[in-house]
Tab-separated table of C-alpha atoms in Angstrom:
chain	number	residue	atom	x	y	z
A	1	UNK	CA	83.858	21.887	-26.108
A	2	UNK	CA	81.885	21.216	-23.014
A	3	UNK	CA	79.219	19.454	-25.733
A	4	UNK	CA	81.887	16.747	-27.170
A	5	UNK	CA	82.401	16.898	-23.442
A	6	UNK	CA	78.925	15.970	-23.183
A	7	UNK	CA	78.245	14.187	-25.385
A	8	UNK	CA	81.078	11.328	-24.601
A	9	UNK	CA	80.395	11.638	-20.454
A	10	UNK	CA	76.697	10.675	-21.813
A	11	UNK	CA	77.894	7.644	-24.332
A	12	UNK	CA	79.727	6.318	-21.279
A	13	UNK	CA	77.193	6.571	-18.852
A	14	UNK	CA	74.203	5.404	-20.944
A	15	UNK	CA	75.762	2.413	-22.581
A	16	UNK	CA	76.914	1.610	-18.610
A	17	UNK	CA	74.387	1.684	-16.260
A	18	UNK	CA	72.514	-1.305	-17.286
A	19	UNK	CA	75.346	-3.365	-16.733
A	20	UNK	CA	74.084	-4.592	-12.809
A	21	UNK	CA	71.346	-6.045	-14.408
A	22	UNK	CA	73.490	-7.781	-16.843
A	23	UNK	CA	75.856	-9.041	-13.816
A	24	UNK	CA	72.960	-9.883	-11.392
A	25	UNK	CA	70.070	-11.847	-13.544
A	26	UNK	CA	67.917	-12.334	-10.766
A	27	UNK	CA	67.118	-9.055	-9.444
A	28	UNK	CA	64.248	-7.965	-10.565
A	29	UNK	CA	64.150	-5.011	-13.308
A	30	UNK	CA	61.491	-2.752	-11.260
A	31	UNK	CA	63.799	-3.091	-8.201
A	32	UNK	CA	66.264	-2.205	-10.302
A	33	UNK	CA	64.356	0.953	-11.291
A	34	UNK	CA	63.249	1.452	-8.098
A	35	UNK	CA	66.817	1.928	-6.480
A	36	UNK	CA	68.670	3.438	-9.504
A	37	UNK	CA	66.352	6.164	-9.292
A	38	UNK	CA	66.966	6.508	-5.021
A	39	UNK	CA	70.172	6.585	-6.864
A	40	UNK	CA	69.388	9.333	-9.344
A	41	UNK	CA	68.204	11.567	-6.345
A	42	UNK	CA	70.884	10.961	-4.169
A	43	UNK	CA	73.529	12.272	-6.309
A	44	UNK	CA	71.062	14.949	-8.065
A	45	UNK	CA	70.836	16.559	-4.023
A	46	UNK	CA	74.742	16.765	-3.736
A	47	UNK	CA	74.425	18.653	-7.217
A	48	UNK	CA	71.998	20.714	-6.361
A	49	UNK	CA	73.377	21.610	-2.429
A	50	UNK	CA	76.363	22.839	-4.387
A	51	UNK	CA	74.902	24.388	-7.127
A	52	UNK	CA	72.352	26.119	-4.838
A	53	UNK	CA	69.349	25.290	-7.603
A	54	UNK	CA	67.397	23.740	-5.379
A	55	UNK	CA	63.270	23.969	-7.003
A	56	UNK	CA	60.854	21.482	-7.426
A	57	UNK	CA	59.715	23.524	-11.254
A	58	UNK	CA	56.769	21.109	-12.601
A	59	UNK	CA	58.455	20.936	-16.265
A	60	UNK	CA	61.149	19.194	-14.573
A	61	UNK	CA	59.008	16.920	-12.946
A	62	UNK	CA	56.499	16.596	-16.036
A	63	UNK	CA	59.608	15.691	-17.767
A	64	UNK	CA	61.153	13.421	-15.516
A	65	UNK	CA	57.408	11.123	-15.000
A	66	UNK	CA	57.536	11.282	-19.275
A	67	UNK	CA	60.791	9.421	-18.317
A	68	UNK	CA	58.740	6.550	-16.033
A	69	UNK	CA	56.513	6.070	-18.899
A	70	UNK	CA	59.418	5.419	-21.206
A	71	UNK	CA	60.721	3.539	-18.973
A	72	UNK	CA	58.136	1.975	-18.253
A	73	UNK	CA	56.739	0.590	-21.674
A	74	UNK	CA	60.587	-0.422	-22.241
A	75	UNK	CA	60.266	-2.978	-19.472
A	76	UNK	CA	56.510	-4.344	-20.420
A	77	UNK	CA	58.658	-4.913	-24.217
A	78	UNK	CA	61.201	-6.974	-23.500
A	79	UNK	CA	58.770	-9.104	-21.676
A	80	UNK	CA	55.395	-9.028	-23.368
A	81	UNK	CA	57.823	-8.975	-26.898
A	82	UNK	CA	60.342	-11.818	-25.896
A	83	UNK	CA	63.058	-10.264	-27.453
A	84	UNK	CA	65.346	-7.745	-25.786
A	85	UNK	CA	67.910	-7.092	-28.158
A	86	UNK	CA	64.639	-6.015	-30.523
A	87	UNK	CA	62.564	-4.509	-27.733
A	88	UNK	CA	66.172	-1.803	-27.512
A	89	UNK	CA	66.557	-1.705	-30.984
A	90	UNK	CA	62.830	-0.224	-31.747
A	91	UNK	CA	63.108	2.099	-29.413
A	92	UNK	CA	66.006	3.296	-29.552
A	93	UNK	CA	65.257	4.029	-33.540
A	94	UNK	CA	62.501	5.543	-33.095
A	95	UNK	CA	64.350	7.979	-30.703
A	96	UNK	CA	66.522	8.662	-32.875
A	97	UNK	CA	64.228	9.957	-35.357
A	98	UNK	CA	62.062	11.674	-33.474
A	99	UNK	CA	65.131	13.737	-31.694
A	100	UNK	CA	65.923	14.949	-35.683
A	101	UNK	CA	62.547	15.573	-36.488
A	102	UNK	CA	61.855	17.808	-33.220
A	103	UNK	CA	64.957	19.776	-33.326
A	104	UNK	CA	65.100	20.700	-36.765
A	105	UNK	CA	61.530	21.279	-37.117
A	106	UNK	CA	59.995	22.822	-33.863
A	107	UNK	CA	63.543	24.182	-32.947
A	108	UNK	CA	64.894	25.283	-36.583
A	109	UNK	CA	67.899	24.103	-35.454
A	110	UNK	CA	70.146	24.424	-38.556
A	111	UNK	CA	71.900	21.531	-40.254
A	112	UNK	CA	73.617	20.050	-43.249
A	113	UNK	CA	70.844	17.906	-44.215
A	114	UNK	CA	73.569	15.799	-46.790
A	115	UNK	CA	74.889	15.130	-44.097
A	116	UNK	CA	72.672	14.549	-41.700
A	117	UNK	CA	70.155	12.766	-43.674
A	118	UNK	CA	73.088	9.899	-44.699
A	119	UNK	CA	74.014	10.559	-40.805
A	120	UNK	CA	70.452	9.673	-39.198
A	121	UNK	CA	70.007	6.516	-42.057
A	122	UNK	CA	73.515	4.954	-41.548
A	123	UNK	CA	72.579	5.179	-37.511
A	124	UNK	CA	69.463	3.582	-37.438
A	125	UNK	CA	70.760	0.482	-40.390
A	126	UNK	CA	73.311	-0.581	-37.512
A	127	UNK	CA	70.756	-0.447	-34.349
A	128	UNK	CA	68.791	-2.687	-36.434
A	129	UNK	CA	71.886	-4.624	-38.281
A	130	UNK	CA	72.486	-7.247	-34.741
A	131	UNK	CA	68.292	-7.696	-34.588
A	132	UNK	CA	66.702	-11.338	-34.061
A	133	UNK	CA	64.814	-12.055	-37.279
A	134	UNK	CA	60.858	-12.187	-36.810
A	135	UNK	CA	58.227	-13.013	-38.973
A	136	UNK	CA	55.879	-10.788	-36.444
A	137	UNK	CA	54.442	-7.729	-37.744
A	138	UNK	CA	55.918	-4.318	-36.149
A	139	UNK	CA	52.891	-3.100	-35.462
A	140	UNK	CA	52.698	-6.016	-32.557
A	141	UNK	CA	56.170	-4.431	-31.140
A	142	UNK	CA	54.113	-1.387	-30.269
A	143	UNK	CA	55.232	-1.409	-26.925
A	144	UNK	CA	58.428	-0.682	-27.989
A	145	UNK	CA	58.009	1.762	-30.280
A	146	UNK	CA	56.299	3.978	-27.856
A	147	UNK	CA	58.607	3.669	-25.479
A	148	UNK	CA	61.326	5.159	-27.804
A	149	UNK	CA	58.736	7.834	-29.285
A	150	UNK	CA	58.997	8.883	-25.425
A	151	UNK	CA	62.863	8.902	-24.951
A	152	UNK	CA	62.722	10.519	-28.272
A	153	UNK	CA	60.554	13.945	-26.712
A	154	UNK	CA	60.499	13.666	-23.189
A	155	UNK	CA	62.671	16.596	-23.014
A	156	UNK	CA	61.211	18.660	-25.170
A	157	UNK	CA	58.696	20.678	-22.574
A	158	UNK	CA	62.508	21.606	-21.154
A	159	UNK	CA	64.343	23.017	-24.567
A	160	UNK	CA	60.274	24.774	-24.212
A	161	UNK	CA	61.233	26.573	-20.847
A	162	UNK	CA	64.337	27.743	-21.301
A	163	UNK	CA	65.317	26.661	-17.755
A	164	UNK	CA	68.658	26.360	-17.241
A	165	UNK	CA	71.075	22.586	-17.045
A	166	UNK	CA	71.562	22.820	-13.082
A	167	UNK	CA	67.721	24.342	-12.765
A	168	UNK	CA	66.343	21.370	-14.275
A	169	UNK	CA	68.145	19.014	-12.637
A	170	UNK	CA	66.446	18.511	-9.440
A	171	UNK	CA	63.226	18.586	-10.606
A	172	UNK	CA	63.665	16.064	-13.259
A	173	UNK	CA	65.411	13.818	-10.527
A	174	UNK	CA	62.465	14.292	-7.787
A	175	UNK	CA	60.220	13.526	-11.330
A	176	UNK	CA	61.507	10.074	-12.122
A	177	UNK	CA	61.864	8.948	-8.310
A	178	UNK	CA	58.736	9.626	-7.097
A	179	UNK	CA	57.431	8.227	-10.573
A	180	UNK	CA	59.428	4.895	-10.311
A	181	UNK	CA	58.695	3.995	-6.715
A	182	UNK	CA	55.091	5.257	-7.533
A	183	UNK	CA	55.113	2.495	-9.891
A	184	UNK	CA	57.329	-0.035	-8.370
A	185	UNK	CA	54.813	0.418	-5.242
A	186	UNK	CA	51.460	-0.219	-7.485
A	187	UNK	CA	52.821	-3.477	-9.150
A	188	UNK	CA	54.026	-4.627	-5.505
A	189	UNK	CA	50.825	-3.908	-4.196
A	190	UNK	CA	49.369	-6.102	-7.642
A	191	UNK	CA	51.200	-8.972	-6.854
A	192	UNK	CA	50.789	-9.272	-3.330
A	193	UNK	CA	54.530	-9.260	-2.782
A	194	UNK	CA	57.470	-7.486	-2.696
A	195	UNK	CA	60.205	-7.549	-5.893
A	196	UNK	CA	62.827	-8.207	-3.515
A	197	UNK	CA	65.588	-5.626	-2.754
A	198	UNK	CA	68.988	-7.742	-1.776
A	199	UNK	CA	72.160	-5.763	-0.924
A	200	UNK	CA	74.507	-6.247	-3.052
A	201	UNK	CA	72.939	-5.810	-6.207
A	202	UNK	CA	70.856	-2.978	-4.897
A	203	UNK	CA	74.626	-1.081	-3.890
A	204	UNK	CA	75.164	-1.631	-7.421
A	205	UNK	CA	72.134	-0.612	-8.518
A	206	UNK	CA	71.671	2.525	-6.103
A	207	UNK	CA	75.595	3.243	-8.165
A	208	UNK	CA	73.458	2.595	-11.438
A	209	UNK	CA	71.450	5.793	-10.599
A	210	UNK	CA	74.735	7.856	-9.998
A	211	UNK	CA	75.972	7.192	-12.820
A	212	UNK	CA	72.879	7.387	-14.784
A	213	UNK	CA	72.439	11.240	-13.539
A	214	UNK	CA	75.736	12.245	-14.156
A	215	UNK	CA	74.642	11.328	-18.064
A	216	UNK	CA	71.425	13.064	-17.916
A	217	UNK	CA	73.503	15.848	-16.793
A	218	UNK	CA	75.884	15.352	-19.691
A	219	UNK	CA	72.722	14.915	-22.420
A	220	UNK	CA	72.266	19.258	-21.748
A	221	UNK	CA	75.694	19.400	-22.314
A	222	UNK	CA	75.255	17.810	-25.391
A	223	UNK	CA	72.312	19.412	-26.506
A	224	UNK	CA	72.794	22.808	-25.728
A	225	UNK	CA	71.551	25.885	-27.725
A	226	UNK	CA	74.752	27.306	-27.706
A	227	UNK	CA	76.823	23.882	-27.980
A	228	UNK	CA	78.168	22.071	-30.903
A	229	UNK	CA	75.365	19.845	-31.639
A	230	UNK	CA	71.984	21.217	-30.054
A	231	UNK	CA	69.315	19.073	-29.923
A	232	UNK	CA	68.894	17.161	-33.304
A	233	UNK	CA	72.654	16.473	-33.140
A	234	UNK	CA	72.907	15.955	-29.740
A	235	UNK	CA	70.753	13.855	-28.753
A	236	UNK	CA	70.658	11.142	-31.545
A	237	UNK	CA	74.671	11.167	-31.307
A	238	UNK	CA	74.132	9.941	-28.005
A	239	UNK	CA	73.157	6.669	-29.020
A	240	UNK	CA	76.331	6.513	-29.641
A	241	UNK	CA	75.703	4.433	-26.055
A	242	UNK	CA	74.625	1.057	-27.512
A	243	UNK	CA	78.662	0.464	-28.745
A	244	UNK	CA	79.301	0.482	-25.249
A	245	UNK	CA	76.756	-1.286	-24.222
A	246	UNK	CA	77.409	-4.021	-26.901
A	247	UNK	CA	81.115	-4.183	-25.949
A	248	UNK	CA	80.301	-4.837	-22.144
A	249	UNK	CA	78.411	-7.766	-23.659
A	250	UNK	CA	80.905	-9.210	-25.797
A	251	UNK	CA	83.674	-8.799	-22.854
A	252	UNK	CA	82.511	-8.947	-19.793
A	253	UNK	CA	79.194	-10.877	-20.329
A	254	UNK	CA	80.233	-13.282	-23.267
A	255	UNK	CA	77.197	-12.306	-25.581
A	256	UNK	CA	77.066	-12.523	-29.482
A	257	UNK	CA	79.592	-15.940	-29.002
A	258	UNK	CA	79.345	-17.437	-32.039
A	259	UNK	CA	80.816	-15.744	-35.731
A	260	UNK	CA	78.401	-14.591	-37.424
A	261	UNK	CA	76.902	-12.863	-33.957
A	262	UNK	CA	80.560	-10.625	-33.658
A	263	UNK	CA	80.779	-10.138	-37.751
A	264	UNK	CA	77.502	-8.939	-37.419
A	265	UNK	CA	77.893	-6.301	-34.424
A	266	UNK	CA	81.361	-5.568	-36.088
A	267	UNK	CA	79.198	-4.297	-38.993
A	268	UNK	CA	76.574	-3.042	-36.984
A	269	UNK	CA	79.464	-0.913	-35.296
A	270	UNK	CA	81.374	0.633	-38.085
A	271	UNK	CA	77.746	1.978	-40.099
A	272	UNK	CA	76.920	3.445	-37.099
A	273	UNK	CA	80.246	5.359	-36.838
A	274	UNK	CA	79.755	6.436	-40.316
A	275	UNK	CA	76.443	7.594	-38.913
A	276	UNK	CA	77.731	9.668	-36.163
A	277	UNK	CA	81.412	11.378	-38.081
A	278	UNK	CA	78.437	12.267	-40.288
A	279	UNK	CA	76.636	14.413	-38.024
A	280	UNK	CA	79.253	15.843	-36.298
A	281	UNK	CA	80.071	16.862	-39.519
A	282	UNK	CA	76.388	18.412	-40.186
A	283	UNK	CA	77.100	20.573	-37.851
A	284	UNK	CA	80.382	22.189	-38.729
């Protein structure tokens, strides 16, 4: 049951925490990253106070730093590849493939392949349906592809460590916060100008960090070895956050305004949900 709750909480949290970037388009994504990381650390500190799980385990800090690498590549891809929707779609597709592969091959998690393989195919096809068409070679999109590789594998050290989720959460947030602040400080030094932190968007970004950390905690429930799903199925299921993100985009921000765009979005959602159902069946 905790695995199901983890998947549902994670889907909502990861589909929602980026909403302030859409609500405040002039707010720098790098400012958002830094403030979000501080909010995440604050949330995990409260959780650590309640659970008594204060530590600076190197594995947790390493995973946090790896996450920052993936986040930085994703932000860079949005600018360099000039394809916001496609960046997220490519990143998520690679993430699903690698998390499933590592769960089945590396961790030897049992799964019914006649359900799980079609499920992964459905989710990848569904994610790619709304993508904008491009004649540019896919290999020129290496930044978004590499970010997906990081997001699909950054928790592998945690899986090998045998640490508990509460034990891991605080050092992970320390790694994320330290890595994000160092990265933004380096970028600020390079451009010789602050990115700016206006009060209202900054408060929203801080709240996003809290929500993201709660979603991160939910990941550990979703991928637990003794849970319903495991890493091979639980992590790909969390990618249903794309559906939540699309709902925010359509109903709150008026994205996919054309009839054709909404038809593609509806087809995409149905195909992804079919994949999610098949993934769930693969563990029953």
